[in-house]
Structures are given as C-alpha cells and as structure tokens.
C-alpha atoms as a printed R data frame, in Angstrom:
    type eleno elety resid chain resno       x       y        z
1   ATOM     1    CA   UNK     A     1   0.000   0.000    0.000
2   ATOM     2    CA   UNK     A     2   2.767   2.409    0.860
3   ATOM     3    CA   UNK     A     3   4.577   1.650   -2.402
4   ATOM     4    CA   UNK     A     4   1.457   2.493   -4.387
5   ATOM     5    CA   UNK     A     5   0.985   5.710   -2.414
6   ATOM     6    CA   UNK     A     6   4.566   6.793   -3.068
7   ATOM     7    CA   UNK     A     7   4.281   6.009   -6.786
8   ATOM     8    CA   UNK     A     8   1.027   7.896   -7.011
9   ATOM     9    CA   UNK     A     9   2.519  10.908   -5.267
10  ATOM    10    CA   UNK     A    10   5.582  10.811   -7.500
11  ATOM    11    CA   UNK     A    11   3.409  10.564  -10.592
12  ATOM    12    CA   UNK     A    12   1.335  13.562   -9.509
13  ATOM    13    CA   UNK     A    13   4.452  15.564   -8.726
14  ATOM    14    CA   UNK     A    14   6.001  14.728  -12.124
15  ATOM    15    CA   UNK     A    15   2.804  15.558  -13.965
16  ATOM    16    CA   UNK     A    16   2.530  18.886  -12.181
17  ATOM    17    CA   UNK     A    17   6.158  19.728  -12.947
18  ATOM    18    CA   UNK     A    18   5.897  18.900  -16.628
19  ATOM    19    CA   UNK     A    19   2.623  20.733  -16.912
20  ATOM    20    CA   UNK     A    20   4.202  23.843  -15.405
21  ATOM    21    CA   UNK     A    21   7.105  23.720  -17.847
22  ATOM    22    CA   UNK     A    22   4.833  23.378  -20.885
23  ATOM    23    CA   UNK     A    23   2.544  26.195  -19.859
24  ATOM    24    CA   UNK     A    24   5.370  28.537  -18.959
25  ATOM    25    CA   UNK     A    25   4.901  31.789  -17.108
26  ATOM    26    CA   UNK     A    26   1.900  33.964  -18.074
27  ATOM    27    CA   UNK     A    27   2.822  37.098  -19.875
28  ATOM    28    CA   UNK     A    28   0.874  40.079  -21.113
29  ATOM    29    CA   UNK     A    29   1.939  39.408  -24.740
30  ATOM    30    CA   UNK     A    30   3.261  42.088  -27.131
31  ATOM    31    CA   UNK     A    31   1.030  44.955  -28.301
32  ATOM    32    CA   UNK     A    32   1.205  46.008  -31.981
33  ATOM    33    CA   UNK     A    33   0.142  49.275  -33.556
34  ATOM    34    CA   UNK     A    34  -0.677  50.254  -37.128
35  ATOM    35    CA   UNK     A    35   2.331  51.404  -39.173
36  ATOM    36    CA   UNK     A    36   2.905  55.114  -39.400
37  ATOM    37    CA   UNK     A    37   0.628  56.341  -42.180
38  ATOM    38    CA   UNK     A    38   1.409  60.020  -41.850
39  ATOM    39    CA   UNK     A    39   3.119  61.984  -44.578
40  ATOM    40    CA   UNK     A    40   6.380  63.131  -42.940
41  ATOM    41    CA   UNK     A    41   6.406  66.392  -44.901
42  ATOM    42    CA   UNK     A    42   2.820  67.568  -44.556
43  ATOM    43    CA   UNK     A    43   1.663  65.629  -41.497
44  ATOM    44    CA   UNK     A    44  -1.374  64.506  -43.489
45  ATOM    45    CA   UNK     A    45  -2.719  60.982  -42.881
46  ATOM    46    CA   UNK     A    46  -2.545  58.817  -45.978
47  ATOM    47    CA   UNK     A    47  -4.292  55.595  -46.894
48  ATOM    48    CA   UNK     A    48  -2.055  52.541  -46.451
49  ATOM    49    CA   UNK     A    49   0.959  54.796  -46.330
50  ATOM    50    CA   UNK     A    50   0.424  56.075  -49.884
51  ATOM    51    CA   UNK     A    51   1.372  59.725  -50.371
52  ATOM    52    CA   UNK     A    52  -1.263  62.012  -51.827
53  ATOM    53    CA   UNK     A    53  -1.089  65.600  -53.073
54  ATOM    54    CA   UNK     A    54  -2.524  67.570  -50.189
55  ATOM    55    CA   UNK     A    55  -2.325  71.098  -48.856
56  ATOM    56    CA   UNK     A    56   0.347  73.622  -49.779
57  ATOM    57    CA   UNK     A    57   3.988  72.542  -49.308
58  ATOM    58    CA   UNK     A    58   6.241  74.773  -47.247
59  ATOM    59    CA   UNK     A    59   7.654  77.678  -49.226
60  ATOM    60    CA   UNK     A    60   5.024  77.386  -51.985
61  ATOM    61    CA   UNK     A    61   2.566  80.292  -52.417
62  ATOM    62    CA   UNK     A    62  -1.064  79.525  -51.648
63  ATOM    63    CA   UNK     A    63  -3.161  79.215  -54.841
64  ATOM    64    CA   UNK     A    64  -5.339  82.225  -54.016
65  ATOM    65    CA   UNK     A    65  -2.328  84.563  -53.894
66  ATOM    66    CA   UNK     A    66  -2.218  84.647  -57.726
67  ATOM    67    CA   UNK     A    67  -4.284  86.757  -60.129
68  ATOM    68    CA   UNK     A    68  -5.656  85.386  -63.382
69  ATOM    69    CA   UNK     A    69  -3.822  86.305  -66.579
70  ATOM    70    CA   UNK     A    70  -6.335  87.329  -69.298
71  ATOM    71    CA   UNK     A    71  -4.247  86.117  -72.256
72  ATOM    72    CA   UNK     A    72  -5.909  83.848  -74.835
73  ATOM    73    CA   UNK     A    73  -2.843  81.591  -75.184
74  ATOM    74    CA   UNK     A    74  -0.455  80.964  -72.295
75  ATOM    75    CA   UNK     A    75   2.749  78.956  -72.571
76  ATOM    76    CA   UNK     A    76   3.135  76.115  -70.089
77  ATOM    77    CA   UNK     A    77   6.717  77.214  -69.421
78  ATOM    78    CA   UNK     A    78   5.423  80.644  -68.353
79  ATOM    79    CA   UNK     A    79   3.231  79.244  -65.570
80  ATOM    80    CA   UNK     A    80   4.222  79.555  -61.913
81  ATOM    81    CA   UNK     A    81   5.928  76.383  -60.718
82  ATOM    82    CA   UNK     A    82   2.930  74.838  -58.851
83  ATOM    83    CA   UNK     A    83   0.571  75.297  -61.826
84  ATOM    84    CA   UNK     A    84   3.235  74.170  -64.303
85  ATOM    85    CA   UNK     A    85   3.758  70.947  -62.358
86  ATOM    86    CA   UNK     A    86   0.017  70.240  -62.423
87  ATOM    87    CA   UNK     A    87  -0.179  70.763  -66.198
88  ATOM    88    CA   UNK     A    88   2.966  68.772  -67.004
89  ATOM    89    CA   UNK     A    89   1.676  65.848  -64.930
90  ATOM    90    CA   UNK     A    90  -1.705  65.965  -66.690
91  ATOM    91    CA   UNK     A    91   0.028  66.005  -70.091
92  ATOM    92    CA   UNK     A    92   2.333  63.107  -69.216
93  ATOM    93    CA   UNK     A    93  -0.104  60.885  -67.312
94  ATOM    94    CA   UNK     A    94  -3.493  61.882  -68.695
95  ATOM    95    CA   UNK     A    95  -4.678  63.590  -65.504
96  ATOM    96    CA   UNK     A    96  -3.544  65.278  -62.309
97  ATOM    97    CA   UNK     A    97  -5.419  64.645  -59.062
98  ATOM    98    CA   UNK     A    98  -5.185  66.201  -55.627
99  ATOM    99    CA   UNK     A    99  -7.184  66.256  -52.420
100 ATOM   100    CA   UNK     A   100  -6.019  69.844  -51.979
101 ATOM   101    CA   UNK     A   101  -6.608  72.934  -54.115
102 ATOM   102    CA   UNK     A   102  -5.363  73.345  -57.687
103 ATOM   103    CA   UNK     A   103  -3.194  76.343  -58.528
104 ATOM   104    CA   UNK     A   104  -4.033  76.432  -62.258
105 ATOM   105    CA   UNK     A   105  -7.550  77.963  -62.039
106 ATOM   106    CA   UNK     A   106  -6.081  80.775  -59.944
107 ATOM   107    CA   UNK     A   107  -3.511  81.806  -62.579
108 ATOM   108    CA   UNK     A   108  -5.843  81.630  -65.628
109 ATOM   109    CA   UNK     A   109  -9.489  81.201  -66.567
110 ATOM   110    CA   UNK     A   110  -9.885  77.585  -67.795
111 ATOM   111    CA   UNK     A   111 -12.952  78.581  -69.831
112 ATOM   112    CA   UNK     A   112 -11.196  81.449  -71.635
113 ATOM   113    CA   UNK     A   113  -7.500  80.571  -71.969
114 ATOM   114    CA   UNK     A   114  -5.611  77.896  -73.877
115 ATOM   115    CA   UNK     A   115  -2.331  76.239  -72.904
116 ATOM   116    CA   UNK     A   116   0.595  75.912  -75.317
117 ATOM   117    CA   UNK     A   117   3.171  73.254  -74.312
118 ATOM   118    CA   UNK     A   118   5.816  74.391  -76.809
119 ATOM   119    CA   UNK     A   119   8.776  72.228  -77.785
120 ATOM   120    CA   UNK     A   120   7.761  69.172  -79.801
121 ATOM   121    CA   UNK     A   121   4.103  70.087  -79.217
122 ATOM   122    CA   UNK     A   122   4.565  73.685  -80.342
123 ATOM   123    CA   UNK     A   123   1.688  73.511  -82.821
124 ATOM   124    CA   UNK     A   124  -0.769  72.088  -80.295
125 ATOM   125    CA   UNK     A   125  -3.017  73.834  -77.811
126 ATOM   126    CA   UNK     A   126  -5.036  72.494  -74.884
127 ATOM   127    CA   UNK     A   127  -8.054  73.458  -72.788
128 ATOM   128    CA   UNK     A   128  -8.157  72.558  -69.113
129 ATOM   129    CA   UNK     A   129 -11.102  70.741  -67.540
130 ATOM   130    CA   UNK     A   130 -11.428  70.613  -63.752
131 ATOM   131    CA   UNK     A   131 -13.750  68.152  -61.996
132 ATOM   132    CA   UNK     A   132 -14.478  67.886  -58.281
133 ATOM   133    CA   UNK     A   133 -15.310  64.326  -57.282
134 ATOM   134    CA   UNK     A   134 -15.982  63.752  -53.609
135 ATOM   135    CA   UNK     A   135 -12.804  65.030  -51.945
136 ATOM   136    CA   UNK     A   136 -10.615  64.796  -55.075
137 ATOM   137    CA   UNK     A   137 -10.002  67.507  -57.674
138 ATOM   138    CA   UNK     A   138  -9.038  66.208  -61.125
139 ATOM   139    CA   UNK     A   139  -7.343  68.163  -63.936
140 ATOM   140    CA   UNK     A   140  -7.458  66.889  -67.520
141 ATOM   141    CA   UNK     A   141  -6.349  68.551  -70.774
142 ATOM   142    CA   UNK     A   142  -8.075  68.329  -74.156
143 ATOM   143    CA   UNK     A   143  -6.468  69.363  -77.433
144 ATOM   144    CA   UNK     A   144  -8.294  72.343  -78.945
145 ATOM   145    CA   UNK     A   145  -7.749  75.249  -81.341
146 ATOM   146    CA   UNK     A   146  -7.778  78.704  -79.727
147 ATOM   147    CA   UNK     A   147 -10.614  80.920  -80.899
148 ATOM   148    CA   UNK     A   148 -11.102  84.667  -80.652
149 ATOM   149    CA   UNK     A   149 -14.837  84.193  -81.094
150 ATOM   150    CA   UNK     A   150 -17.141  84.956  -84.001
151 ATOM   151    CA   UNK     A   151 -16.443  88.156  -85.964
152 ATOM   152    CA   UNK     A   152 -18.036  89.619  -89.124
153 ATOM   153    CA   UNK     A   153 -16.309  90.070  -92.480
154 ATOM   154    CA   UNK     A   154 -17.379  92.905  -94.767
155 ATOM   155    CA   UNK     A   155 -16.451  93.997  -98.287
156 ATOM   156    CA   UNK     A   156 -15.722  97.565  -99.373
157 ATOM   157    CA   UNK     A   157 -16.132  98.519 -103.029
158 ATOM   158    CA   UNK     A   158 -13.956 101.162 -104.687
159 ATOM   159    CA   UNK     A   159 -15.657 100.723 -108.054
160 ATOM   160    CA   UNK     A   160 -17.660 103.531 -109.675
161 ATOM   161    CA   UNK     A   161 -20.563 101.199 -110.361
162 ATOM   162    CA   UNK     A   162 -22.344  98.300 -108.718
163 ATOM   163    CA   UNK     A   163 -20.536  94.964 -108.870
164 ATOM   164    CA   UNK     A   164 -21.336  91.425 -107.847
165 ATOM   165    CA   UNK     A   165 -18.930  90.149 -105.204
166 ATOM   166    CA   UNK     A   166 -18.374  86.429 -104.538
167 ATOM   167    CA   UNK     A   167 -16.256  85.390 -101.568
168 ATOM   168    CA   UNK     A   168 -15.263  81.993 -100.192
169 ATOM   169    CA   UNK     A   169 -13.106  81.753  -97.062
170 ATOM   170    CA   UNK     A   170 -11.257  78.551  -96.144
171 ATOM   171    CA   UNK     A   171  -9.557  77.717  -92.859
172 ATOM   172    CA   UNK     A   172  -6.258  76.290  -94.127
173 ATOM   173    CA   UNK     A   173  -5.337  73.869  -91.289
174 ATOM   174    CA   UNK     A   174  -8.478  71.803  -91.963
175 ATOM   175    CA   UNK     A   175  -9.479  73.024  -95.472
176 ATOM   176    CA   UNK     A   176 -12.872  73.862  -94.006
177 ATOM   177    CA   UNK     A   177 -14.993  76.431  -95.840
178 ATOM   178    CA   UNK     A   178 -16.047  78.816  -93.067
179 ATOM   179    CA   UNK     A   179 -17.781  81.481  -95.171
180 ATOM   180    CA   UNK     A   180 -19.345  81.571  -98.630
181 ATOM   181    CA   UNK     A   181 -21.269  84.639  -99.783
182 ATOM   182    CA   UNK     A   182 -22.438  86.480 -102.907
183 ATOM   183    CA   UNK     A   183 -23.706  90.035 -102.860
184 ATOM   184    CA   UNK     A   184 -24.257  93.029 -105.134
185 ATOM   185    CA   UNK     A   185 -22.302  95.993 -103.786
186 ATOM   186    CA   UNK     A   186 -22.849  99.639 -104.717
187 ATOM   187    CA   UNK     A   187 -19.994 102.188 -104.944
188 ATOM   188    CA   UNK     A   188 -18.493 103.114 -101.564
189 ATOM   189    CA   UNK     A   189 -20.778 100.616  -99.873
190 ATOM   190    CA   UNK     A   190 -19.446  98.275  -97.165
191 ATOM   191    CA   UNK     A   191 -21.948  95.496  -96.440
192 ATOM   192    CA   UNK     A   192 -21.291  92.572  -94.122
193 ATOM   193    CA   UNK     A   193 -20.875  89.275  -95.961
194 ATOM   194    CA   UNK     A   194 -21.229  87.108  -92.876
195 ATOM   195    CA   UNK     A   195 -19.337  86.096  -89.763
196 ATOM   196    CA   UNK     A   196 -17.375  83.062  -88.663
197 ATOM   197    CA   UNK     A   197 -15.421  81.709  -85.736
198 ATOM   198    CA   UNK     A   198 -11.923  83.199  -85.771
199 ATOM   199    CA   UNK     A   199  -9.705  80.296  -84.813
200 ATOM   200    CA   UNK     A   200  -5.999  81.026  -84.738
201 ATOM   201    CA   UNK     A   201  -4.206  80.004  -87.912
202 ATOM   202    CA   UNK     A   202  -4.065  80.717  -91.639
203 ATOM   203    CA   UNK     A   203  -7.023  81.594  -93.866
204 ATOM   204    CA   UNK     A   204  -7.418  81.870  -97.630
205 ATOM   205    CA   UNK     A   205 -10.167  83.802  -99.390
206 ATOM   206    CA   UNK     A   206 -10.976  83.635 -103.088
207 ATOM   207    CA   UNK     A   207 -12.659  86.858 -104.200
208 ATOM   208    CA   UNK     A   208 -14.331  87.765 -107.485
209 ATOM   209    CA   UNK     A   209 -15.647  91.302 -107.975
210 ATOM   210    CA   UNK     A   210 -16.583  92.568 -111.412
211 ATOM   211    CA   UNK     A   211 -13.482  92.427 -113.605
212 ATOM   212    CA   UNK     A   212 -11.040  91.616 -110.799
213 ATOM   213    CA   UNK     A   213 -10.374  88.477 -108.824
214 ATOM   214    CA   UNK     A   214  -7.698  86.959 -106.709
215 ATOM   215    CA   UNK     A   215  -6.849  85.055 -103.570
216 ATOM   216    CA   UNK     A   216  -5.813  86.690 -100.330
217 ATOM   217    CA   UNK     A   217  -4.267  84.954  -97.337
218 ATOM   218    CA   UNK     A   218  -3.861  86.053  -93.746
219 ATOM   219    CA   UNK     A   219  -3.307  84.680  -90.270
220 ATOM   220    CA   UNK     A   220  -5.532  85.188  -87.284
221 ATOM   221    CA   UNK     A   221  -3.295  85.689  -84.258
222 ATOM   222    CA   UNK     A   222  -3.762  86.877  -80.707
223 ATOM   223    CA   UNK     A   223  -1.565  89.922  -81.260
224 ATOM   224    CA   UNK     A   224  -3.658  91.245  -84.190
225 ATOM   225    CA   UNK     A   225  -7.273  92.322  -84.539
226 ATOM   226    CA   UNK     A   226  -9.401  89.917  -86.618
227 ATOM   227    CA   UNK     A   227  -9.579  90.703  -90.332
228 ATOM   228    CA   UNK     A   228 -12.706  92.824  -90.717
229 ATOM   229    CA   UNK     A   229 -12.775  94.073  -94.337
230 ATOM   230    CA   UNK     A   230 -11.801  92.987  -97.840
231 ATOM   231    CA   UNK     A   231 -11.357  95.874 -100.302
232 ATOM   232    CA   UNK     A   232 -12.190  95.429 -104.007
233 ATOM   233    CA   UNK     A   233 -11.649  97.955 -106.789
234 ATOM   234    CA   UNK     A   234 -10.026  98.566 -110.178
235 ATOM   235    CA   UNK     A   235  -6.620  97.975 -108.552
236 ATOM   236    CA   UNK     A   236  -7.574  94.478 -107.467
237 ATOM   237    CA   UNK     A   237  -8.377  92.713 -104.201
238 ATOM   238    CA   UNK     A   238  -6.659  93.273 -100.864
239 ATOM   239    CA   UNK     A   239  -7.308  92.847  -97.139
240 ATOM   240    CA   UNK     A   240  -7.792  95.955  -95.032
241 ATOM   241    CA   UNK     A   241  -4.771  96.529  -92.726
242 ATOM   242    CA   UNK     A   242  -5.303  95.340  -89.169
243 ATOM   243    CA   UNK     A   243  -4.271  96.918  -85.904
244 ATOM   244    CA   UNK     A   244  -1.584  95.231  -83.823
245 ATOM   245    CA   UNK     A   245  -2.618  94.500  -80.256
246 ATOM   246    CA   UNK     A   246  -0.180  94.851  -77.367
247 ATOM   247    CA   UNK     A   247  -0.218  91.668  -75.312
248 ATOM   248    CA   UNK     A   248  -0.028  91.862  -71.541
249 ATOM   249    CA   UNK     A   249   2.660  90.003  -69.610
250 ATOM   250    CA   UNK     A   250   1.287  87.216  -67.439
251 ATOM   251    CA   UNK     A   251   4.141  87.583  -64.957
252 ATOM   252    CA   UNK     A   252   2.638  90.937  -63.954
253 ATOM   253    CA   UNK     A   253  -0.356  88.997  -62.620
254 ATOM   254    CA   UNK     A   254   1.647  86.239  -60.948
255 ATOM   255    CA   UNK     A   255   4.425  88.106  -59.187
256 ATOM   256    CA   UNK     A   256   4.336  87.494  -55.443
C-alpha cells in the first residue's frame, strides 16, 4: 500500500512539474500598432501609407495669392511652378489629381484661356477641364484650337458702279470652308458678308468682284485684330490693314 501511495505521489508531482514547464509563465503578450501612415512632410494621414497631393507645401505660395492672366494663349513654361507641375503631370499621365486645391484655375481662366506646351508640341493647344469628385479635384487637358470668337467680315467697293462680289473663305489647317457669300455691292458701300469663328491660324479667301479676282491669305493671331474688311476695286483685291494688339505680360499677374 505504501509503495502504491509513493508512486502515485511521484506521478502527480512529475505531472505537475511537466505541466508547469509546458505552460510557462503567463505574460501580457506584445502589443502592436498600425504602421505610421502620416506623410512626414505635410503631417497629413494617408491611406495605407500612400502619399497624396494635399495642402500647400512649405515655401510654396497659396493658390489664391495669384491673379488670373487674361491672355488667350499661355505657354506652359510661363506658368508659376505649382501650376506648371500640375499641367505637365496631366500632359504626361493623362490627368492630375489632388485632395487639396489646384493652382491652375487661380492663374488663368480655364474657360477662356488655352495652354501651349511648346517644344515638340509647339503647334498644339489644350483646354483645361477641372472636376471635383468627392474630396478629389481632377485636372485633364483636351487638345483644342484657340478661338477669338465669331467676328463679321465685310467687303468695301472702290468701283464707280455696282458689282457682284463672290467670296469663299477657307480655314487652311483643316481646309474647311467657313464662309461663302455672294452680294451686289454699290460704290463706296461696305456690307457685311457674314461672320465666322476666328480660330488662330491661316485663312485663304478667293474673291471675285466685277473684272477683278484673286486670292488673299492672312493669319488670325492673338496679337492682331481679326480681319474685318476685304477691299475690291479697279486695282484688285486686298485685305484691309489690321491693328496690332499689345499683349499683356502674365508675370505681372503672378508676381508674389
């Protein structure tokens, strides 16, 4: 009986000792925290640690400190650095997005001005489109031809008698006929033949008036007034001289 009691006690003691070793001491475990998802430069929280364009970086002027330049065509290289970066990104990647405020609409009117990249894209122009979606502002650029709007074209006769005048105007970049008109014109009369959208670029007009005819060519450009009058007479056909417009400097609107 004693032997069995001793064996039983030894077995219990061994089981308790082994059990204690397997369980080990109780600990509080180790606490973990989410990885730092804060932008180290701006202090702005980011999703899954991904940086997003947000706020105004140190040393960069706030967007509303600029004034809008009223020019029709503005070179991308002329833009202040924050706006230029937005445009160059949109050109390269198809769009620029930010959860902050865009600088571009503060330096120009997106509905009135066109952007000219220059360089290899010197003959291309773009219009900016800005969309606000939830908390994200998106800038995209669409290729477009700058326009000075619709303006009339008239004919002035220097003949001593009435003549029939036929005019056809073609926009050379696309060979599109933008105006076609026929009209009887009395001496010293200056009737309007019609009006058309004055896109920048070269135009060609074929004119027939009485015994004279001939083509005339001209360019519509931001620094000149639109062609308003074609003069016909015994000496032939010619465009009326146009005034040269003095363009403002955009830097005057953007200087800080």
